[in-house]
Coordinates of C-alpha atoms in Angstrom, one line a residue:
Chain A
M54 CA 18.4 -33.3 24.0
A55 CA 19.8 -30.0 26.4
Y56 CA 20.9 -27.5 23.7
T57 CA 17.4 -28.4 21.8
R58 CA 15.4 -27.6 25.1
R59 CA 17.8 -24.7 25.5
N60 CA 17.0 -24.1 21.3
A61 CA 13.5 -24.8 22.0
K62 CA 13.2 -21.4 24.2
A63 CA 15.3 -19.4 22.7
G64 CA 12.6 -19.6 19.7
Y65 CA 10.1 -18.9 21.9
L66 CA 12.0 -16.2 23.5
F67 CA 12.7 -14.4 20.3
L68 CA 9.3 -15.1 19.1
A69 CA 7.6 -13.8 22.0
P70 CA 6.7 -10.1 20.7
W71 CA 5.5 -11.8 17.7
L72 CA 3.0 -14.0 19.6
I73 CA 2.3 -10.8 21.7
G74 CA 0.9 -9.3 18.6
L75 CA -0.9 -12.2 17.2
V76 CA -3.0 -12.4 20.0
V77 CA -4.0 -8.8 21.0
I78 CA -3.7 -7.4 17.6
T79 CA -4.9 -10.0 15.5
I80 CA -6.9 -12.9 16.7
G81 CA -8.0 -11.7 20.2
P82 CA -9.9 -8.4 18.6
M83 CA -10.3 -10.9 15.1
L84 CA -12.6 -12.9 17.6
A85 CA -13.8 -9.6 19.5
S86 CA -15.2 -8.5 16.0
L87 CA -17.2 -11.5 15.4
Y88 CA -18.6 -11.0 18.7
L89 CA -19.5 -7.5 18.1
S90 CA -21.2 -8.2 14.6
F91 CA -23.4 -9.4 16.7
T92 CA -24.6 -6.7 19.0
D93 CA -25.9 -3.1 18.8
Y94 CA -22.7 -1.4 20.2
N95 CA -22.0 2.4 20.2
L96 CA -18.8 2.8 22.3
I97 CA -20.9 3.8 25.3
Q98 CA -22.8 1.3 26.3
A99 CA -22.6 -2.5 26.8
P100 CA -22.8 -4.1 23.1
Q101 CA -25.7 -5.3 23.6
W102 CA -26.7 -9.2 21.3
I103 CA -28.8 -8.9 18.6
G104 CA -28.0 -12.4 17.1
L105 CA -28.0 -11.9 13.2
A106 CA -30.2 -8.5 13.0
N107 CA -26.8 -6.7 11.8
F108 CA -26.7 -9.2 9.0
T109 CA -30.3 -9.1 8.0
E110 CA -30.3 -5.6 8.2
M111 CA -27.6 -5.6 5.5
L112 CA -29.6 -7.6 3.0
H113 CA -32.1 -4.2 3.0
D114 CA -29.6 -2.1 3.8
E115 CA -29.3 0.2 -0.2
K116 CA -26.4 1.9 0.7
L117 CA -24.4 -1.3 1.4
H118 CA -26.2 -2.6 -1.9
N119 CA -24.6 0.4 -3.8
S120 CA -21.0 -0.1 -2.1
L121 CA -20.9 -3.7 -2.9
K122 CA -21.4 -2.2 -6.4
V123 CA -19.1 0.6 -6.8
T124 CA -16.2 -1.6 -5.2
F125 CA -17.2 -5.1 -7.4
V126 CA -16.5 -2.2 -10.6
Y127 CA -14.2 -0.8 -9.4
V128 CA -11.8 -3.8 -8.6
A129 CA -13.3 -5.5 -11.9
V130 CA -11.8 -3.0 -14.2
S131 CA -8.7 -1.8 -12.1
V132 CA -6.6 -4.5 -11.0
P133 CA -7.2 -6.2 -14.8
L134 CA -6.3 -2.9 -16.0
Q135 CA -3.6 -2.1 -13.7
L136 CA -2.2 -5.4 -14.7
V137 CA -2.0 -5.1 -18.5
V138 CA -0.6 -1.3 -18.1
A139 CA 2.3 -3.6 -16.3
L140 CA 2.9 -6.4 -17.9
A141 CA 3.0 -4.3 -21.5
T142 CA 5.8 -1.5 -19.9
A143 CA 7.7 -4.3 -18.5
L144 CA 8.0 -6.2 -21.8
L145 CA 8.8 -3.0 -23.4
L146 CA 11.9 -3.1 -20.8
D147 CA 14.1 -5.6 -22.5
R148 CA 17.0 -6.7 -20.7
G149 CA 20.3 -5.5 -21.4
M150 CA 18.2 -1.9 -22.7
R151 CA 19.7 1.1 -22.5
G152 CA 18.4 3.6 -19.8
L153 CA 16.1 0.4 -18.0
A154 CA 17.2 1.7 -14.9
F155 CA 15.9 5.2 -15.5
Y156 CA 12.5 3.9 -16.8
R157 CA 12.1 1.7 -13.9
S158 CA 13.0 4.2 -11.2
I159 CA 10.2 6.7 -12.9
F160 CA 7.9 3.9 -13.4
Y161 CA 7.6 2.9 -9.5
L162 CA 7.8 6.5 -8.0
P163 CA 3.9 6.8 -8.5
S164 CA 3.4 3.6 -6.4
L165 CA 5.0 5.2 -3.8
L166 CA 2.8 8.4 -4.1
G167 CA -0.2 7.0 -5.4
S168 CA -1.5 6.2 -1.8
S169 CA -0.9 9.5 -0.1
V170 CA -4.1 12.3 0.8
A171 CA -1.2 15.2 -1.1
I172 CA -2.2 12.5 -4.6
A173 CA -5.4 12.5 -3.7
V174 CA -5.6 16.2 -3.4
L175 CA -4.2 16.7 -6.4
W176 CA -6.6 13.8 -8.3
K177 CA -8.9 15.9 -7.5
Q178 CA -8.1 19.0 -8.5
I179 CA -7.0 17.8 -12.3
F180 CA -10.7 16.2 -12.7
G181 CA -12.5 19.1 -11.3
T182 CA -14.4 21.5 -13.6
A183 CA -12.1 23.8 -14.3
G184 CA -9.2 21.6 -13.7
L185 CA -5.8 19.8 -15.5
V186 CA -7.6 17.2 -17.4
N187 CA -10.5 20.4 -19.5
Q188 CA -7.7 22.9 -19.8
L189 CA -6.0 20.4 -21.7
L190 CA -8.9 19.3 -23.3
E191 CA -10.1 23.4 -24.1
L192 CA -6.9 23.6 -26.2
V193 CA -8.4 21.2 -28.4
G194 CA -11.9 22.7 -28.5
I195 CA -13.6 20.3 -25.9
E196 CA -15.6 21.2 -22.8
G197 CA -15.1 18.3 -20.6
P198 CA -17.7 17.6 -17.6
G199 CA -16.2 18.2 -13.8
W200 CA -15.2 14.7 -13.8
V201 CA -14.6 13.8 -10.5
S202 CA -18.5 16.0 -9.8
N203 CA -20.4 13.6 -11.6
P204 CA -21.4 10.4 -11.2
D205 CA -21.0 9.0 -14.4
T206 CA -17.2 9.5 -14.3
A207 CA -15.8 9.5 -10.2
L208 CA -15.1 6.1 -9.8
G209 CA -13.2 6.1 -13.8
T210 CA -11.1 8.8 -12.0
I211 CA -9.9 6.5 -9.0
I212 CA -9.1 3.8 -11.6
L213 CA -7.2 5.9 -13.3
L214 CA -5.4 7.0 -10.3
H215 CA -5.2 2.9 -9.5
V216 CA -3.9 1.9 -12.9
W217 CA -1.2 5.2 -12.4
T218 CA -0.1 3.0 -9.9
F219 CA 1.0 0.3 -11.9
G220 CA 4.9 0.4 -11.1
S221 CA 5.0 -1.8 -8.7
P222 CA 3.3 -5.3 -10.6
M223 CA 5.8 -4.2 -13.1
I224 CA 9.1 -4.4 -10.9
I225 CA 7.1 -7.7 -10.2
F226 CA 6.9 -8.3 -13.9
L227 CA 10.3 -7.7 -14.8
A228 CA 12.0 -10.2 -12.2
G229 CA 9.9 -12.6 -13.4
L230 CA 11.1 -12.2 -17.4
R231 CA 14.6 -12.3 -16.2
Q232 CA 14.0 -15.9 -15.2
I233 CA 13.1 -16.8 -18.7
P234 CA 15.9 -18.5 -20.2
R235 CA 16.5 -16.7 -23.3
T236 CA 17.4 -19.5 -25.4
Y237 CA 13.8 -20.4 -25.4
Y238 CA 13.7 -17.6 -27.3
E239 CA 16.2 -18.1 -29.7
A240 CA 14.7 -22.0 -29.8
A241 CA 11.4 -20.7 -30.9
Q242 CA 12.7 -18.1 -33.6
V243 CA 14.5 -21.1 -35.1
D244 CA 11.4 -23.1 -35.6
G245 CA 9.9 -19.5 -37.2
A246 CA 7.4 -18.6 -34.6
G247 CA 6.8 -14.7 -34.2
K248 CA 6.7 -12.4 -31.5
V249 CA 2.8 -12.5 -31.0
R250 CA 3.4 -16.8 -31.2
Q251 CA 5.8 -16.4 -28.9
F252 CA 4.9 -13.7 -26.1
F253 CA 1.5 -16.4 -25.9
S254 CA 3.7 -19.9 -25.9
I255 CA 6.7 -18.7 -24.1
T256 CA 6.6 -15.8 -21.9
L257 CA 2.7 -15.5 -20.7
P258 CA 3.3 -19.8 -19.6
L259 CA 6.4 -19.3 -18.3
L260 CA 5.0 -15.8 -16.3
S261 CA 1.6 -17.1 -15.3
S262 CA 2.7 -17.7 -11.8
I263 CA 3.7 -14.4 -11.0
V264 CA 0.5 -12.8 -12.7
F265 CA -1.4 -14.9 -10.5
F266 CA 0.6 -13.6 -7.2
N267 CA 0.1 -10.0 -8.7
L268 CA -3.3 -10.7 -9.7
I269 CA -4.5 -11.8 -5.7
L270 CA -1.7 -8.4 -4.4
Q271 CA -3.4 -6.5 -6.3
L272 CA -6.8 -7.5 -5.5
I273 CA -6.5 -8.1 -1.8
G274 CA -4.9 -3.8 -1.9
A275 CA -8.2 -3.3 -4.0
F276 CA -11.3 -4.9 -2.5
Q277 CA -9.8 -2.1 1.1
S278 CA -9.1 0.7 -1.0
F279 CA -10.3 4.1 0.8
T280 CA -8.0 7.1 0.8
Q281 CA -8.1 7.8 -2.9
A282 CA -12.2 7.8 -2.6
F283 CA -12.7 9.7 0.6
I284 CA -10.3 12.2 -0.1
V285 CA -11.7 12.9 -3.9
S286 CA -15.0 12.9 -2.3
G287 CA -14.7 15.6 1.0
G288 CA -15.8 11.5 3.5
S289 CA -18.7 12.1 1.6
G290 CA -18.8 9.2 -0.8
G291 CA -20.5 11.3 -3.3
P292 CA -21.5 11.9 -6.1
A293 CA -24.9 10.3 -5.2
G294 CA -23.1 7.4 -3.7
S295 CA -20.7 6.8 -6.5
T296 CA -17.5 6.6 -5.4
T297 CA -18.8 5.2 -1.6
F298 CA -15.8 2.1 -1.4
F299 CA -17.3 -0.6 0.7
T300 CA -14.3 0.5 3.6
L301 CA -15.6 4.2 2.6
Y302 CA -19.1 3.2 4.2
L303 CA -17.5 1.0 6.7
Y304 CA -16.0 3.9 8.1
Q305 CA -19.4 5.9 8.1
E306 CA -21.2 3.6 9.8
G307 CA -18.7 2.9 12.8
F308 CA -16.1 6.1 12.9
G309 CA -19.0 8.6 12.0
K310 CA -22.3 7.0 13.1
F311 CA -20.3 4.9 15.9
D312 CA -22.5 2.1 14.8
M313 CA -19.6 -0.5 15.4
G314 CA -22.0 -3.5 15.7
Y315 CA -22.9 -3.1 12.4
A316 CA -19.1 -2.2 10.8
S317 CA -18.1 -4.8 12.5
A318 CA -21.0 -7.0 10.6
M319 CA -19.5 -5.4 7.8
A320 CA -15.9 -6.0 8.2
W321 CA -16.5 -10.2 8.4
L322 CA -18.9 -9.6 5.1
L323 CA -15.1 -7.7 3.4
M324 CA -13.4 -10.8 5.0
I325 CA -15.8 -13.6 3.6
I326 CA -15.5 -11.6 0.1
I327 CA -12.2 -11.0 -0.3
G328 CA -11.3 -15.3 1.1
L329 CA -13.5 -16.3 -1.7
F330 CA -11.7 -14.5 -4.3
T331 CA -8.1 -15.3 -3.1
A332 CA -10.1 -19.2 -3.3
I333 CA -11.3 -19.0 -6.3
N334 CA -8.8 -17.5 -7.9
F335 CA -6.1 -20.7 -6.5
L336 CA -8.6 -23.2 -7.4
G337 CA -8.8 -21.6 -10.7
A338 CA -5.2 -21.5 -11.0
K339 CA -4.6 -25.0 -11.6
Y340 CA -6.0 -24.5 -14.7
W341 CA -3.9 -21.8 -15.6
V342 CA -1.2 -21.4 -13.5
F343 CA 2.0 -23.4 -15.3
H344 CA 4.9 -24.9 -12.4
E345 CA 8.1 -26.0 -14.3
N346 CA 8.4 -29.6 -13.3
Chain B
M217 CA 17.2 -3.0 -35.2
R218 CA 18.0 0.4 -35.0
T219 CA 14.5 2.1 -35.7
K220 CA 13.1 -0.5 -33.5
A221 CA 15.2 1.0 -30.7
I222 CA 14.0 4.7 -31.3
L223 CA 10.3 3.5 -31.5
K224 CA 10.5 2.1 -28.1
H225 CA 12.5 5.2 -26.8
T226 CA 9.8 7.1 -27.4
A227 CA 6.7 4.9 -26.5
L228 CA 9.0 4.6 -23.3
I229 CA 9.5 8.4 -23.2
L230 CA 6.1 9.0 -23.5
V231 CA 4.7 7.2 -21.4
A232 CA 7.1 8.5 -18.7
L233 CA 6.4 11.9 -19.2
V234 CA 2.5 11.3 -19.0
M235 CA 2.4 9.4 -16.1
L236 CA 4.9 12.6 -14.3
Y237 CA 2.9 15.5 -15.9
P238 CA 0.3 15.4 -12.8
L239 CA 3.7 15.6 -10.7
L240 CA 5.5 18.3 -12.3
W241 CA 2.2 20.3 -12.9
M242 CA 1.5 20.3 -8.7
I243 CA 4.8 21.0 -8.3
V244 CA 4.6 24.5 -10.8
S245 CA 1.1 25.0 -9.6
S246 CA 2.3 25.8 -5.9
L247 CA 4.6 28.3 -7.4
R248 CA 1.6 30.1 -9.5
P249 CA -0.7 32.2 -8.4
D250 CA -4.4 31.0 -7.6
D251 CA -6.1 32.5 -10.7
L252 CA -3.3 31.1 -13.0
I253 CA -4.0 27.7 -11.9
F254 CA -6.9 27.4 -13.6
R255 CA -5.9 28.7 -16.8
A256 CA -2.6 27.1 -17.4
P257 CA -2.3 23.6 -18.6
G258 CA 1.7 24.0 -19.5
L259 CA 4.5 24.2 -17.4
W260 CA 6.2 27.5 -17.4
L261 CA 6.6 29.5 -14.8
R262 CA 6.8 33.6 -14.9
D263 CA 8.1 34.3 -11.5
L264 CA 7.9 32.6 -8.5
H265 CA 4.5 33.0 -6.2
V266 CA 6.5 31.1 -3.0
A267 CA 3.5 33.2 -1.0
N268 CA 1.5 30.2 -1.5
Y269 CA 4.5 28.2 0.4
T270 CA 4.1 30.5 3.7
D271 CA 0.1 31.0 3.4
G272 CA 0.0 26.9 3.5
W273 CA 2.9 26.5 6.5
N274 CA 0.6 29.3 8.1
A275 CA -3.3 28.2 7.4
L276 CA -3.9 25.4 10.4
S277 CA -3.9 26.1 13.9
Q278 CA -0.3 25.1 13.9
P279 CA 2.5 25.8 11.5
F280 CA 2.9 23.0 8.9
G281 CA 6.0 22.5 11.1
R282 CA 4.3 20.4 13.5
Y283 CA 2.4 18.0 11.5
L284 CA 5.9 17.6 10.1
L285 CA 7.8 16.9 13.4
N286 CA 4.5 14.7 14.7
S287 CA 4.7 12.4 11.1
A288 CA 8.5 12.3 12.0
V289 CA 8.1 11.0 15.8
V290 CA 5.8 8.2 14.7
V291 CA 7.3 7.5 11.7
L292 CA 10.4 7.5 14.0
G293 CA 8.6 5.0 16.2
A294 CA 7.5 2.3 13.8
I295 CA 10.8 1.8 12.3
I296 CA 12.3 0.8 15.4
G297 CA 9.7 -0.7 16.4
N298 CA 9.8 -3.0 13.3
L299 CA 13.5 -3.4 12.9
V300 CA 13.4 -4.4 16.3
S301 CA 10.5 -7.4 16.5
C302 CA 10.5 -8.1 12.9
S303 CA 14.0 -9.0 12.6
L304 CA 14.0 -11.1 16.5
A305 CA 10.6 -13.0 15.0
A306 CA 12.6 -13.7 11.8
Y307 CA 15.6 -15.3 13.3
S308 CA 12.9 -17.4 15.4
F309 CA 11.3 -18.8 12.3
A310 CA 14.8 -19.3 10.3
R311 CA 16.8 -20.7 12.7
L312 CA 14.9 -21.7 15.8
E313 CA 13.0 -25.3 16.8
Y314 CA 10.9 -26.1 18.5
R315 CA 7.6 -27.0 18.8
G316 CA 4.5 -25.1 16.7
R317 CA 7.1 -23.0 14.4
R318 CA 5.5 -24.3 11.2
I319 CA 1.9 -23.6 12.9
F320 CA 3.0 -20.3 13.6
F321 CA 4.6 -19.8 10.3
G322 CA 2.1 -20.4 8.3
I323 CA -0.2 -18.0 10.6
M324 CA 1.9 -15.4 10.0
L325 CA 1.6 -15.6 6.1
A326 CA -1.8 -15.9 6.4
T327 CA -2.0 -12.7 8.1
L328 CA -0.9 -11.0 5.3
M329 CA -4.1 -11.3 3.8
L330 CA -6.4 -10.1 6.5
P331 CA -8.0 -6.9 5.9
F332 CA -7.4 -4.5 8.8
H333 CA -10.7 -3.5 8.9
V334 CA -11.7 -6.7 10.3
V335 CA -9.5 -5.8 13.7
V336 CA -9.9 -2.1 13.3
V337 CA -12.6 -1.4 15.3
P338 CA -11.4 -3.6 18.5
Q339 CA -8.3 -2.1 18.0
Y340 CA -10.0 1.1 18.9
V341 CA -12.1 -0.2 21.5
L342 CA -8.9 -1.3 22.9
F343 CA -6.7 1.7 22.9
S344 CA -9.4 3.5 23.6
E345 CA -10.1 1.5 26.9
L346 CA -6.2 2.3 27.3
G347 CA -6.4 5.7 27.0
W348 CA -4.2 5.6 24.3
T349 CA -7.1 7.3 21.4
N350 CA -5.8 11.0 21.1
T351 CA -1.9 9.2 21.6
F352 CA 0.6 8.4 18.7
L353 CA 1.2 5.1 20.6
P354 CA -1.6 3.3 18.6
L355 CA 0.7 4.5 15.3
I356 CA 3.5 3.4 17.1
V357 CA 3.5 0.2 19.8
P358 CA 1.8 -2.3 17.2
K359 CA 4.9 -2.2 15.3
F360 CA 6.7 -3.3 18.7
L361 CA 4.9 -6.6 18.2
A362 CA 5.9 -7.7 14.4
T363 CA 2.2 -6.8 13.3
D364 CA 3.6 -6.2 9.9
A365 CA 4.0 -9.8 8.6
F366 CA 4.9 -9.0 5.4
F367 CA 8.9 -7.3 6.8
V368 CA 8.7 -10.8 8.9
F369 CA 8.2 -12.7 6.0
L370 CA 10.8 -10.6 3.7
M371 CA 13.6 -10.7 6.8
V372 CA 13.2 -14.5 7.1
Q373 CA 13.6 -14.9 3.0
F374 CA 16.6 -12.8 3.9
I375 CA 18.2 -15.0 6.8
R376 CA 17.4 -18.1 5.2
G377 CA 20.1 -17.5 2.4
L378 CA 22.6 -16.8 4.7
P379 CA 24.8 -19.6 5.2
R380 CA 24.0 -21.7 8.3
E381 CA 28.1 -22.3 9.1
L382 CA 28.0 -19.3 10.3
D383 CA 25.9 -20.0 13.3
E384 CA 27.2 -23.5 13.6
A385 CA 30.7 -22.3 14.2
A386 CA 29.5 -19.8 16.7
V387 CA 27.8 -22.2 18.6
M388 CA 31.1 -23.7 18.2
D389 CA 32.6 -20.7 20.3
G390 CA 30.4 -20.4 22.9
A391 CA 28.3 -18.0 21.5
G392 CA 24.8 -18.4 22.6
H393 CA 21.8 -17.1 20.1
V394 CA 22.0 -13.4 21.3
R395 CA 25.1 -13.2 20.6
I396 CA 24.3 -15.0 17.0
F397 CA 21.6 -12.9 16.2
G398 CA 23.4 -9.5 17.0
Q399 CA 27.2 -9.8 16.1
I400 CA 26.5 -12.3 13.6
L401 CA 23.4 -12.0 11.9
L402 CA 21.8 -8.4 12.2
P403 CA 25.3 -7.3 10.3
L404 CA 24.7 -9.4 7.5
M405 CA 20.9 -8.4 7.3
V406 CA 21.4 -4.4 6.3
P407 CA 20.3 -5.3 3.1
A408 CA 16.5 -6.2 4.4
L409 CA 16.6 -4.1 7.6
A410 CA 17.2 -1.0 4.9
T411 CA 14.4 -1.8 2.6
T412 CA 12.0 -2.4 6.2
A413 CA 13.2 0.9 7.4
I414 CA 12.2 2.4 3.9
F415 CA 9.4 0.8 3.3
T416 CA 8.0 1.7 7.1
F417 CA 8.9 5.2 6.6
I418 CA 7.0 5.9 3.4
W419 CA 4.0 3.5 4.3
T420 CA 4.1 5.4 7.8
W421 CA 4.6 9.1 6.2
N422 CA 1.2 8.4 4.1
D423 CA -0.9 6.6 6.6
F424 CA -4.3 7.9 7.1
F425 CA -7.0 5.6 7.9
S426 CA -4.9 5.3 11.6
A427 CA -4.1 8.4 11.6
L428 CA -8.0 10.2 10.8
I429 CA -9.6 7.6 13.7
Y430 CA -6.6 8.4 16.5
L431 CA -5.5 11.3 16.4
T432 CA -9.0 13.8 17.1
S433 CA -6.8 17.0 18.4
P434 CA -5.2 18.8 15.7
D435 CA -1.7 19.8 18.0
L436 CA -1.1 15.9 17.2
Y437 CA -2.1 15.4 13.6
T438 CA -0.1 13.7 11.5
V439 CA 0.6 15.3 7.7
P440 CA -1.6 13.3 5.8
V441 CA -4.7 14.3 8.1
A442 CA -3.5 17.9 8.4
L443 CA -3.5 18.2 5.0
R444 CA -7.2 16.8 5.0
A445 CA -8.1 19.4 7.7
F446 CA -6.4 22.0 5.1
I447 CA -8.7 21.1 2.6
D448 CA -11.8 21.1 4.7
A449 CA -10.5 24.5 6.3
Q450 CA -10.2 26.2 2.7
G451 CA -12.4 24.5 1.1
S452 CA -11.0 25.0 -2.9
S453 CA -10.5 28.6 -2.6
S454 CA -6.8 27.9 -2.2
W455 CA -5.2 25.3 -4.1
G456 CA -2.1 27.2 -4.8
S457 CA -1.1 27.5 -0.9
L458 CA -3.0 23.8 -0.4
F459 CA -0.6 22.5 -3.7
A460 CA 2.5 23.9 -1.7
M461 CA 1.5 21.9 1.6
S462 CA 1.1 18.5 -0.8
I463 CA 4.7 19.0 -2.0
V464 CA 6.2 19.8 1.4
S465 CA 3.7 16.6 2.5
L466 CA 5.6 14.5 -1.1
L467 CA 9.2 15.6 -0.3
P468 CA 10.6 13.2 2.6
V469 CA 9.0 10.5 0.9
F470 CA 10.4 11.4 -2.7
V471 CA 13.4 11.9 -1.0
A472 CA 13.1 8.0 0.9
F473 CA 12.4 6.8 -2.8
L474 CA 16.3 8.9 -3.9
F475 CA 17.9 7.4 -1.7
G476 CA 16.1 4.2 -1.1
Q477 CA 16.1 2.8 -4.2
R478 CA 18.3 0.1 -4.5
Y479 CA 16.8 -1.3 -1.1
L480 CA 12.9 -0.5 -2.5
L481 CA 13.4 -1.7 -6.4
R482 CA 15.1 -5.3 -5.1
G483 CA 12.4 -5.6 -2.0
I484 CA 9.2 -5.4 -3.9
A485 CA 11.3 -7.6 -6.7
T486 CA 11.6 -10.5 -4.0
T487 CA 8.5 -10.3 -1.8
G488 CA 5.6 -8.1 -4.0
L489 CA 5.6 -5.6 -1.2
K490 CA 4.0 -2.1 -2.4

């Protein structure tokens, strides 16, 4: 009994930094932002309660609708695309293959660099009017557009940047593939199942929980993308709003116009959206995620 | 069988080349005069145009070394903060028993999914009330409060893998929790601590958003904000020096990658960190 009590005291003591952080840095600010979302607040004057006005404004805010559309398109295209590339590459990297460590490192490197301002700067040039892509196209006689200055293609360049960082889900897929017993494939081979059949009957079902894990992780991350769009568009979210991600618009409203009430309301909308998507995924997972035993 | 392996390697090398090409091209371009950057998709260099590096280094109000130093201070603070606070919390979650532990652990896992934007406005208000805006404190202090739940989770998993007999033997010898944690578990946790340190290094080094909102005085800019200021100052007129400073800003991340690969790859495979 004496030991247990000492244990409990030690438990809270060791947990103290996290507990303080939880209250001061996480839960407190969450409650505060919930409150601010019902106010008009510019940092200088005290917050003024305006009820649901921020939320009703969202219904009519064309820029917000556009930013939602941009973000949804980005998430819907870049996340599946990146996962497919990651899985395909992981499948190419067999167990016991020569040079595995080398390829793994090369493919992983962009994941670490991809979120940096430097790479966003590089991307802006690569897809610029006189950039690398157009120089290469010129070699085969094609005159390319200014990819980042054209509203039809600007978002696509940022999607490509996201796909380029497929290394981190690839590593997780590789770890998952390693868990699948070789004997399953041998048995399937004896039964005359081809590679395609083996992939759909063995690999994919046994990997489904990892696919799910990667999907959730990438989805949550993609909804919060900011730096790339900010740098590529010079902070404007242009051209013609085509790269105004939701978080970029939130930044413009909150830290550009200091409309902190509206920004807080937007943050809660984002959280609800992410929560909904995560919940839908968890519910849907019942039907396609396979658990052994 | 042989031809299959060759085909596979050819495919992989092609993918690797496509992926690395932009990076290699940026390195080469940083050593070219500006007018050549816009005409040369190839990677060959006729002569080294190092002026891009000297020009870029001195293009802003402070020499670029200042921004590297600022980033280094923030990164070091963040690493120490995460190592101390996350390991303490992890020990508590993994080894100690008390009321509410399971609930707290659940909350900790839930915070992994919390979008940063939900807390950013009040955090900003809080730090500005404290007079901390335009200092490094908002970037460092939260790390001392174990706000990076990923690392707490990583360390909990790691400690759970260590035999409990170690703790029990130490209790027999009359050791308290401080000694069990500090002298027995911590030395065994080096791989998890290294993973935490390296990821903290890379994420903090790359962190743009927090630095953008908290650091307004140019003397305090960290590398990402300085690069952004560089774009604004130069327009797009000098890509050479912009690339040169981009390379300088990526070098520490690259070095961390080279030395930390083992931990990085294992850390991400087990927890799905970036």
